[in-house]
Tab-separated table of C-alpha atoms in Angstrom:
chain	number	residue	atom	x	y	z
A	372	MET	CA	21.153	17.033	-94.518
A	373	ASP	CA	22.849	13.741	-93.747
A	374	LEU	CA	26.538	14.604	-94.097
A	375	LYS	CA	27.446	10.945	-94.541
A	376	THR	CA	26.024	11.138	-98.049
A	377	LEU	CA	28.910	13.441	-98.994
A	378	ILE	CA	31.472	10.645	-98.665
A	379	ASP	CA	32.809	9.638	-102.126
A	380	ILE	CA	34.105	6.280	-103.249
A	381	ASN	CA	37.595	7.151	-102.014
A	382	GLY	CA	36.334	7.775	-98.489
A	383	HIS	CA	36.674	11.570	-98.733
A	384	ALA	CA	34.014	14.052	-97.686
A	385	GLU	CA	33.988	17.739	-98.667
A	386	ILE	CA	31.662	19.834	-96.569
A	387	PRO	CA	29.952	22.616	-98.599
A	388	GLU	CA	30.892	26.277	-98.029
A	389	GLY	CA	28.271	28.008	-95.903
A	390	THR	CA	27.927	25.115	-93.460
A	391	ASP	CA	28.227	26.652	-89.995
A	392	LYS	CA	28.410	23.521	-87.843
A	393	ILE	CA	29.068	19.817	-87.918
A	394	PRO	CA	26.151	18.329	-85.965
A	395	GLN	CA	26.375	15.989	-83.009
A	396	ARG	CA	27.271	12.419	-84.072
A	397	ALA	CA	27.277	13.509	-87.739
A	398	PHE	CA	29.828	10.861	-88.785
A	399	LYS	CA	29.787	8.626	-85.707
A	400	ASP	CA	30.616	4.980	-86.452
A	401	CYS	CA	31.304	5.850	-90.100
A	402	LYS	CA	33.914	3.317	-91.130
A	403	GLU	CA	34.063	4.618	-94.722
A	404	LEU	CA	35.342	8.096	-93.852
A	405	LYS	CA	39.092	8.391	-94.463
A	406	SER	CA	39.548	12.149	-94.900
A	407	ILE	CA	37.475	15.321	-94.791
A	408	THR	CA	37.705	18.967	-95.853
A	409	LEU	CA	36.001	21.549	-93.670
A	410	PRO	CA	35.120	25.016	-95.037
A	411	THR	CA	36.017	28.254	-93.213
A	412	SER	CA	32.315	28.845	-92.596
A	413	VAL	CA	32.273	26.125	-89.894
A	414	SER	CA	32.467	27.582	-86.368
A	415	VAL	CA	31.305	24.644	-84.255
A	416	ILE	CA	31.941	20.907	-84.308
A	417	GLN	CA	29.530	19.254	-81.923
A	418	SER	CA	30.006	16.323	-79.570
A	419	SER	CA	30.953	12.898	-80.967
A	420	ALA	CA	30.842	14.261	-84.548
A	421	PHE	CA	33.612	11.889	-85.669
A	422	GLU	CA	33.524	9.328	-82.861
A	423	LYS	CA	34.640	5.830	-83.930
A	424	CYS	CA	35.556	6.840	-87.472
A	425	GLU	CA	38.029	3.987	-87.591
A	426	SER	CA	39.414	4.786	-91.066
A	427	LEU	CA	39.999	8.503	-90.497
A	428	THR	CA	43.760	9.111	-90.561
A	429	SER	CA	44.118	12.903	-90.499
A	430	ILE	CA	42.103	16.095	-90.233
A	431	SER	CA	42.846	19.807	-90.473
A	432	ILE	CA	40.367	22.014	-88.669
A	433	PRO	CA	40.130	25.632	-89.904
A	434	ASP	CA	40.770	28.532	-87.536
A	435	SER	CA	37.156	29.593	-87.954
A	436	VAL	CA	36.175	26.809	-85.545
A	437	LYS	CA	35.831	28.198	-82.002
A	438	ARG	CA	34.393	25.185	-80.219
A	439	ILE	CA	34.838	21.437	-80.534
A	440	GLY	CA	32.499	19.233	-78.507
A	441	ARG	CA	33.417	16.424	-76.157
A	442	ASN	CA	34.396	12.993	-77.475
A	443	CYS	CA	34.576	14.450	-80.964
A	444	PHE	CA	37.352	12.109	-82.154
A	445	LYS	CA	36.984	9.414	-79.535
A	446	ASP	CA	38.142	5.955	-80.661
A	447	CYS	CA	39.375	7.104	-84.070
A	448	GLN	CA	41.927	4.350	-83.848
A	449	ASN	CA	43.868	5.197	-87.024
A	450	LEU	CA	44.000	8.948	-86.576
A	451	THR	CA	47.673	9.957	-86.674
A	452	GLU	CA	47.602	13.661	-87.499
A	453	VAL	CA	45.417	16.531	-86.285
A	454	MET	CA	45.749	20.276	-86.745
A	455	LEU	CA	43.651	22.133	-84.167
A	456	PRO	CA	42.297	25.655	-84.788
A	457	GLN	CA	43.935	28.655	-83.125
A	458	GLY	CA	40.648	30.083	-81.867
A	459	ILE	CA	39.729	27.457	-79.272
A	460	THR	CA	40.327	27.969	-75.533
A	461	LEU	CA	39.133	24.553	-74.320
A	462	VAL	CA	40.075	21.063	-75.421
A	463	ASP	CA	36.959	19.298	-74.232
A	464	TYR	CA	36.356	16.020	-72.425
A	465	GLY	CA	37.657	12.873	-74.134
A	466	LEU	CA	38.390	14.678	-77.393
A	467	PHE	CA	41.040	12.177	-78.527
A	468	SER	CA	40.492	9.360	-76.029
A	469	GLY	CA	41.174	5.976	-77.553
A	470	CYS	CA	43.088	7.383	-80.545
A	471	GLU	CA	45.657	4.629	-80.257
A	472	ASN	CA	47.848	5.753	-83.185
A	473	LEU	CA	47.970	9.494	-82.550
A	474	LYS	CA	51.700	10.205	-82.236
A	475	GLU	CA	52.067	13.957	-81.785
A	476	ILE	CA	49.986	17.075	-81.426
A	477	VAL	CA	50.374	20.810	-80.869
A	478	ILE	CA	47.868	22.479	-78.565
A	479	PRO	CA	47.050	26.028	-79.820
A	480	GLU	CA	48.322	29.046	-77.891
A	481	GLY	CA	44.848	30.219	-76.889
A	482	VAL	CA	43.980	27.037	-74.957
A	483	THR	CA	43.800	27.489	-71.178
A	484	ASN	CA	42.085	24.208	-70.281
A	485	LEU	CA	42.817	20.614	-71.251
A	486	GLY	CA	39.688	18.763	-70.131
A	487	ASP	CA	39.293	15.389	-68.471
A	488	CYS	CA	40.367	12.261	-70.372
A	489	VAL	CA	41.421	14.233	-73.486
A	490	PHE	CA	44.218	11.806	-74.430
A	491	TYR	CA	43.012	8.816	-72.400
A	492	GLY	CA	44.486	5.653	-73.896
A	493	CYS	CA	46.545	7.377	-76.613
A	494	PHE	CA	49.149	4.636	-76.411
A	495	SER	CA	51.342	5.948	-79.256
A	496	LEU	CA	51.508	9.605	-78.215
A	497	THR	CA	55.194	10.535	-77.978
A	498	SER	CA	55.152	14.313	-78.270
A	499	ILE	CA	52.842	17.110	-77.169
A	500	SER	CA	53.425	20.850	-77.179
A	501	LEU	CA	51.498	22.738	-74.509
A	502	PRO	CA	50.766	26.477	-74.721
A	503	ASP	CA	52.162	29.032	-72.280
A	504	ARG	CA	48.643	30.116	-71.293
A	505	LEU	CA	47.552	26.642	-70.190
A	506	GLU	CA	46.160	26.701	-66.638
A	507	VAL	CA	44.357	23.363	-66.231
A	508	ILE	CA	45.208	19.749	-67.054
A	509	GLY	CA	42.083	17.737	-66.325
A	510	GLU	CA	41.484	14.456	-64.577
A	511	GLU	CA	43.074	11.438	-66.316
A	512	CYS	CA	44.003	13.707	-69.208
A	513	PHE	CA	47.002	11.593	-70.283
A	514	TYR	CA	45.931	8.314	-68.667
A	515	GLY	CA	47.703	5.375	-70.278
A	516	CYS	CA	49.901	7.422	-72.651
A	517	ARG	CA	52.640	4.855	-72.236
A	518	SER	CA	54.869	6.175	-75.071
A	519	LEU	CA	55.059	9.689	-73.649
A	520	LYS	CA	58.576	10.133	-72.243
A	521	SER	CA	58.613	13.792	-71.273
A	522	VAL	CA	56.254	16.755	-71.007
A	523	LEU	CA	57.199	20.398	-70.618
A	524	LEU	CA	54.586	21.966	-68.368
A	525	PRO	CA	54.074	25.725	-68.802
A	526	GLY	CA	54.999	28.085	-65.990
A	527	GLY	CA	51.456	29.391	-65.522
A	528	LEU	CA	49.854	25.977	-64.959
A	529	LYS	CA	47.641	26.010	-61.869
A	530	THR	CA	45.870	22.640	-61.756
A	531	VAL	CA	46.933	19.076	-62.511
A	532	GLY	CA	43.883	16.852	-62.069
A	533	PRO	CA	43.701	13.481	-60.301
A	534	GLY	CA	45.200	10.682	-62.376
A	535	ALA	CA	46.389	13.139	-65.034
A	536	PHE	CA	49.495	11.085	-65.858
A	537	ASN	CA	48.397	7.739	-64.424
A	538	ARG	CA	49.993	4.804	-66.276
A	539	CYS	CA	52.319	6.956	-68.362
A	540	ARG	CA	54.828	4.131	-68.136
A	541	GLY	CA	57.411	5.771	-70.425
A	542	LEU	CA	57.543	9.068	-68.533
A	543	SER	CA	61.031	9.382	-67.033
A	544	ASP	CA	61.134	12.869	-65.557
A	545	ILE	CA	58.853	15.850	-65.114
A	546	HIS	CA	58.993	19.250	-63.457
A	547	ILE	CA	55.889	20.743	-61.867
A	548	PRO	CA	55.886	24.575	-61.991
A	549	ASP	CA	55.668	26.605	-58.781
A	550	SER	CA	52.195	27.834	-59.737
A	551	VAL	CA	50.736	24.375	-58.991
A	552	LYS	CA	49.739	24.062	-55.321
A	553	GLU	CA	48.265	20.565	-55.203
A	554	ILE	CA	49.063	17.110	-56.572
A	555	GLY	CA	45.803	15.152	-56.662
A	556	PRO	CA	45.149	11.450	-56.071
A	557	TYR	CA	46.756	9.037	-58.571
A	558	THR	CA	48.339	11.929	-60.523
A	559	PHE	CA	51.547	10.002	-61.305
A	560	ALA	CA	50.460	6.524	-60.225
A	561	ASN	CA	51.963	3.598	-62.136
A	562	CYS	CA	54.557	5.739	-63.929
A	563	SER	CA	57.005	2.871	-63.683
A	564	SER	CA	59.890	4.636	-65.476
A	565	LEU	CA	59.615	7.889	-63.546
A	566	ARG	CA	62.932	8.581	-61.789
A	567	ARG	CA	62.786	12.287	-61.050
A	568	ILE	CA	59.992	14.693	-60.164
A	569	GLY	CA	60.592	18.354	-59.521
A	570	LEU	CA	57.856	19.585	-57.197
A	571	PRO	CA	57.014	23.251	-56.561
A	572	LYS	CA	58.915	25.029	-53.798
A	573	ILE	CA	55.687	25.587	-51.853
A	574	MET	CA	52.600	23.353	-52.009
A	575	ASP	CA	49.400	22.808	-50.056
A	576	LYS	CA	48.593	19.152	-50.552
A	577	ILE	CA	49.640	15.780	-51.954
A	578	GLY	CA	46.781	13.373	-52.661
A	579	GLY	CA	46.431	9.690	-51.840
A	580	ARG	CA	48.312	7.305	-54.165
A	581	ALA	CA	49.743	10.292	-56.032
A	582	PHE	CA	52.971	8.369	-56.762
A	583	GLU	CA	51.750	4.810	-56.273
A	584	GLU	CA	53.905	2.143	-57.958
A	585	CYS	CA	56.492	4.614	-59.239
A	586	ILE	CA	58.977	1.815	-58.787
A	587	ALA	CA	61.914	3.658	-60.407
A	588	LEU	CA	61.494	6.836	-58.364
A	589	GLU	CA	64.770	7.571	-56.592
A	590	TYR	CA	64.329	10.786	-54.634
A	591	LEU	CA	61.503	13.153	-53.790
A	592	GLU	CA	61.613	16.252	-51.660
A	593	ILE	CA	58.312	17.198	-50.055
A	594	PRO	CA	57.927	20.983	-50.349
A	595	ASP	CA	57.207	23.526	-47.645
A	596	GLY	CA	53.508	24.039	-47.060
A	597	VAL	CA	52.567	20.355	-47.058
A	598	SER	CA	51.611	19.378	-43.522
A	599	VAL	CA	50.107	15.893	-43.846
A	600	ILE	CA	51.057	13.165	-46.330
A	601	PRO	CA	48.819	10.161	-47.057
A	602	LYS	CA	50.663	6.899	-46.380
A	603	THR	CA	49.270	5.677	-49.691
A	604	ALA	CA	50.982	8.481	-51.631
A	605	PHE	CA	54.102	6.320	-52.084
A	606	ALA	CA	52.585	2.831	-52.063
A	607	GLY	CA	54.908	0.488	-53.929
A	608	CYS	CA	57.734	3.068	-54.185
A	609	LYS	CA	60.177	0.732	-52.507
A	610	ALA	CA	63.348	2.394	-53.811
A	611	VAL	CA	62.583	6.035	-53.099
A	612	HIS	CA	64.271	8.330	-50.596
A	613	ILE	CA	61.757	10.851	-49.235
A	614	HIS	CA	62.934	14.082	-47.672
A	615	LEU	CA	60.372	15.855	-45.502
A	616	SER	CA	60.348	19.637	-45.251
A	617	SER	CA	60.027	21.640	-42.053
A	618	THR	CA	56.224	21.927	-42.372
A	619	VAL	CA	55.364	18.211	-42.528
A	620	ARG	CA	53.619	17.183	-39.303
A	621	GLY	CA	52.679	13.599	-40.006
A	622	PHE	CA	51.003	11.005	-42.194
A	623	ASP	CA	47.323	10.565	-42.880
A	624	THR	CA	46.267	7.569	-40.798
A	625	LYS	CA	42.690	7.146	-42.033
A	626	GLY	CA	42.303	3.407	-41.826
A	627	CYS	CA	45.301	1.348	-40.794
A	628	TRP	CA	45.713	-0.956	-43.789
A	629	GLU	CA	48.473	0.750	-45.751
A	630	ALA	CA	52.119	0.781	-44.704
A	631	LEU	CA	54.878	3.216	-45.608
A	632	GLU	CA	56.969	1.213	-48.078
A	633	VAL	CA	59.711	3.704	-49.000
A	634	ALA	CA	63.401	2.842	-48.664
A	635	LYS	CA	64.507	5.873	-46.700
A	636	ILE	CA	63.155	8.973	-44.981
A	637	THR	CA	65.125	12.017	-43.956
A	638	ILE	CA	63.723	15.083	-42.249
A	639	SER	CA	64.723	18.728	-42.470
A	640	ALA	CA	66.712	19.980	-39.483
A	641	ASP	CA	64.091	22.729	-39.126
A	642	ASN	CA	61.287	20.226	-38.615
A	643	LYS	CA	60.327	20.368	-34.923
A	644	ALA	CA	57.471	17.862	-35.168
A	645	LEU	CA	59.034	14.637	-36.479
A	646	SER	CA	62.144	12.530	-36.043
A	647	VAL	CA	63.475	9.289	-37.527
A	648	GLU	CA	64.418	6.693	-34.904
A	649	ASN	CA	65.217	3.015	-35.537
A	650	ASP	CA	63.897	3.378	-39.117
A	651	CYS	CA	60.623	4.661	-37.702
A	652	VAL	CA	58.985	8.076	-37.926
A	653	VAL	CA	58.094	9.445	-34.493
A	654	ASP	CA	56.036	12.455	-33.474
A	655	ARG	CA	58.429	14.268	-31.167
A	656	ASN	CA	55.782	16.004	-29.092
A	657	SER	CA	53.402	13.130	-28.346
A	658	ARG	CA	56.033	10.386	-28.721
A	659	SER	CA	53.734	8.614	-31.178
A	660	LEU	CA	55.119	5.992	-33.530
A	661	ILE	CA	53.374	6.995	-36.766
A	662	ALA	CA	55.270	5.085	-39.470
A	663	ALA	CA	57.743	2.235	-39.765
A	664	LEU	CA	59.966	1.646	-42.774
A	665	PRO	CA	60.263	-1.909	-44.149
A	666	ASN	CA	63.706	-2.400	-42.557
A	667	ALA	CA	62.585	-1.456	-39.053
A	668	THR	CA	63.370	-4.241	-36.581
A	669	ALA	CA	62.597	-2.657	-33.214
A	670	PHE	CA	60.359	-0.107	-31.554
A	671	PRO	CA	61.937	3.283	-30.825
A	672	GLN	CA	62.627	4.093	-27.180
A	673	ASN	CA	60.266	6.054	-24.941
A	674	ILE	CA	57.236	5.918	-27.221
A	675	ARG	CA	53.753	6.344	-25.777
A	676	TYR	CA	51.459	5.745	-28.761
A	677	ILE	CA	51.681	3.278	-31.648
A	678	SER	CA	49.657	4.294	-34.690
A	679	LEU	CA	50.738	1.989	-37.497
A	680	SER	CA	49.159	-0.015	-40.295
A	681	GLU	CA	48.291	-3.698	-40.376
A	682	ARG	CA	51.147	-4.135	-42.894
A	683	ALA	CA	53.832	-2.387	-40.866
A	684	PHE	CA	56.988	-4.021	-39.477
A	685	PRO	CA	57.466	-6.834	-42.029
A	686	LYS	CA	60.554	-7.847	-40.031
A	687	PHE	CA	58.154	-8.870	-37.251
A	688	TYR	CA	56.197	-11.319	-39.402
A	689	ASP	CA	58.305	-14.361	-38.434
A	690	VAL	CA	58.917	-13.613	-34.760
A	691	GLU	CA	57.714	-16.034	-32.094
A	692	GLU	CA	57.625	-13.471	-29.284
A	693	LEU	CA	56.666	-9.790	-29.287
A	694	VAL	CA	57.065	-7.422	-26.357
A	695	ILE	CA	55.450	-3.999	-26.598
A	696	PRO	CA	57.656	-1.578	-24.643
A	697	GLU	CA	56.767	-0.298	-21.198
A	698	GLY	CA	55.476	3.269	-21.378
A	699	VAL	CA	53.168	2.669	-24.349
A	700	ILE	CA	49.629	3.669	-23.360
A	701	HIS	CA	47.741	3.159	-26.661
A	702	VAL	CA	48.118	0.949	-29.739
A	703	ASP	CA	46.016	1.313	-32.890
A	704	CYS	CA	47.272	-1.383	-35.263
A	705	LEU	CA	49.981	-4.012	-35.511
A	706	PRO	CA	50.378	-6.710	-38.208
A	707	PHE	CA	49.110	-9.657	-36.160
A	708	TRP	CA	47.390	-11.224	-39.162
A	709	LYS	CA	50.829	-11.656	-40.752
A	710	MET	CA	52.562	-12.921	-37.598
A	711	THR	CA	51.669	-16.567	-38.079
A	712	ARG	CA	54.529	-17.896	-35.922
A	713	LEU	CA	53.801	-15.708	-32.913
A	714	LYS	CA	53.534	-17.746	-29.716
A	715	LYS	CA	53.797	-15.120	-27.035
A	716	LEU	CA	52.591	-11.522	-26.886
A	717	GLN	CA	53.383	-9.254	-23.944
A	718	PHE	CA	51.675	-5.922	-23.327
A	719	PRO	CA	53.123	-3.384	-20.891
A	720	GLU	CA	51.400	-2.486	-17.635
A	721	SER	CA	51.201	1.076	-18.971
A	722	LEU	CA	48.870	0.101	-21.855
A	723	LYS	CA	45.428	1.608	-21.271
A	724	SER	CA	43.629	1.262	-24.599
A	725	CYS	CA	43.744	-0.200	-28.097
A	726	GLY	CA	42.211	0.636	-31.438
A	727	ARG	CA	38.796	-0.707	-32.345
A	728	ASP	CA	38.920	-4.447	-33.071
A	729	PHE	CA	42.677	-4.331	-32.471
A	730	MET	CA	42.740	-7.767	-30.864
A	731	SER	CA	39.781	-9.361	-32.617
A	732	ASN	CA	40.081	-12.954	-33.776
A	733	TYR	CA	43.835	-13.333	-33.421
A	734	PRO	CA	44.712	-16.820	-32.075
A	735	PHE	CA	47.591	-16.376	-29.612
A	736	PRO	CA	48.670	-19.209	-27.319
A	737	SER	CA	50.031	-16.832	-24.651
A	738	VAL	CA	49.229	-13.211	-23.860
A	739	SER	CA	50.440	-10.978	-21.017
A	740	VAL	CA	48.110	-8.111	-20.218
A	741	SER	CA	46.757	-5.970	-17.368
A	742	PRO	CA	43.412	-6.995	-15.790
A	743	GLU	CA	41.840	-3.682	-16.832
A	744	LEU	CA	42.653	-4.153	-20.507
A	745	PHE	CA	41.739	-7.830	-20.401
A	746	LEU	CA	38.268	-6.874	-19.152
A	747	SER	CA	37.828	-4.162	-21.810
A	748	ASP	CA	35.963	-4.592	-25.085
A	749	HIS	CA	39.248	-4.760	-27.003
A	750	PHE	CA	39.573	-8.390	-25.914
A	751	LYS	CA	35.938	-9.351	-26.275
A	752	ALA	CA	36.287	-11.054	-29.639
A	753	TRP	CA	39.247	-13.274	-28.820
A	754	GLN	CA	38.415	-16.859	-29.664
A	755	ASP	CA	41.495	-19.037	-29.222
A	756	ILE	CA	43.383	-17.753	-26.203
A	757	SER	CA	44.958	-20.649	-24.367
A	758	LYS	CA	46.814	-18.726	-21.660
A	759	VAL	CA	46.521	-15.213	-20.247
A	760	ASN	CA	49.085	-13.724	-17.910
A	761	LEU	CA	47.559	-10.948	-15.802
A	762	ILE	CA	50.471	-8.616	-15.169
A	763	GLY	CA	50.841	-5.998	-12.460
A	764	ILE	CA	49.175	-8.032	-9.698
A	765	ASP	CA	50.456	-10.487	-7.062
A	766	SER	CA	47.123	-12.128	-6.397
A	767	VAL	CA	43.628	-12.293	-7.798
A	768	SER	CA	40.538	-11.407	-5.826
A	769	ASP	CA	37.303	-13.329	-5.962
A	770	GLU	CA	35.680	-10.167	-7.336
A	771	LEU	CA	38.158	-10.006	-10.238
A	772	LEU	CA	37.683	-13.663	-11.040
A	773	VAL	CA	33.889	-13.194	-11.099
A	774	LYS	CA	34.302	-10.299	-13.564
A	775	ILE	CA	36.539	-12.381	-15.806
A	776	LYS	CA	34.140	-15.322	-15.791
A	777	GLU	CA	31.210	-13.032	-16.546
A	778	LYS	CA	33.116	-11.338	-19.367
A	779	TYR	CA	33.994	-14.645	-21.007
A	780	LYS	CA	30.970	-16.657	-19.977
A	781	ASN	CA	30.453	-17.855	-23.555
A	782	GLN	CA	33.788	-19.651	-23.516
A	783	LYS	CA	33.078	-23.382	-23.334
A	784	ALA	CA	36.296	-24.273	-21.531
A	785	GLY	CA	36.827	-24.805	-17.825
A	786	TRP	CA	38.691	-22.358	-15.597
A	787	GLN	CA	41.970	-22.932	-13.845
A	788	THR	CA	44.227	-20.535	-11.996
A	789	ARG	CA	47.777	-20.775	-10.751
A	790	TYR	CA	50.762	-18.667	-9.882
A	791	GLY	CA	53.917	-18.937	-11.930
A	792	ARG	CA	57.157	-17.180	-12.558
A	793	GLU	CA	58.575	-16.112	-15.921
A	794	GLY	CA	61.556	-13.796	-16.047
A	795	THR	CA	61.046	-11.427	-13.136
A	796	GLY	CA	58.012	-10.657	-10.996
A	797	ARG	CA	54.970	-12.535	-9.844
A	798	LEU	CA	52.680	-13.701	-12.611
A	799	PHE	CA	49.092	-14.855	-12.513
A	800	TRP	CA	47.792	-17.192	-15.215
A	801	VAL	CA	44.164	-17.616	-16.220
A	802	TYR	CA	43.535	-20.513	-18.572
A	803	LEU	CA	40.578	-19.911	-20.823
A	804	ASN	CA	40.787	-23.280	-22.533
A	805	ASP	CA	41.421	-26.782	-21.221
A	806	GLN	CA	45.102	-27.660	-21.218
């Protein structure tokens, strides 16, 4: 039976007693349907049964219904009121996604799982009551619910999926219960009004971009149990003060593009791994510079490794001269692509290696470097060097000059050598381009 034939001239449909299910896509795209009465004989409403019923404004589902399929009310743009049955345990994928005028809803006490994208794009949703038994909030469950200002999460909640509250721009504060052990990627991204987040006392993990562009966020304490934090977790959170617990050991440095943009970092006195020096985060044991705050203006003292992003040290962008401190033996990334006014770059004699493509295609007029590093592959891709100062030597052997010429044999410029003096010590200049 085609259930659409039951719709009367007023847009109402009354489903006959004895009907046990509403079939898949039964009323999909039915613009005439405004209201419907379901009998207590119905136990199942299948997927997309009412999808894109643009005129449907309210529906009461009897408690006899034990299962409602995915996308059942998707894009019912004028749906404002729904009464869900008490017998369901799962609110399935995309059930109310795109219901732009749905303002409030009560999730029945028996529900343990809110599926993925359930309220995706419910722009008008201002109030939701969650049951005490709820354990799972799925991926992008409340994505784009920009009118939602607060949510009380039940104490037994175990999982908050990636992007669950992404773009909830009205959300101002939220407390995550201690039963949750992980905040996934993008969970609170773009919550531009979010000022306070209460995290569990003990957690295992915080995902990448979890709090991206939470521009109003003022303070966040990273709980015990978290050992590594992605640098992207706080991208765009320029006003936030982050306090690191005793268990935090560092930042995820996969790729070197992202910078740590937060306003302030403090570290628990019990943390033996990290310290804050000159507005930089330093690994105490290896003396590695692992993060620099936007206000950092100088390298910390006695560092041996620099492992930063290509957007770090914005205060360096306008400098004309940069000296990497003596004692540094390895550098991964520095923001050379932003340092458009840089005229002179000096490496220490201690520098032994650089990250892959660290020096590729950066046009520096003057560079000071050891012969060993200059002959390494880190310098192979340099195109516009005009002057290289080989440091740590008083003279150049014929053998060294042969190696340099062989290394840069594709350079079309002539070769000149001379001794000079700059500051202290003997310097040897090799010109790679005609002067």
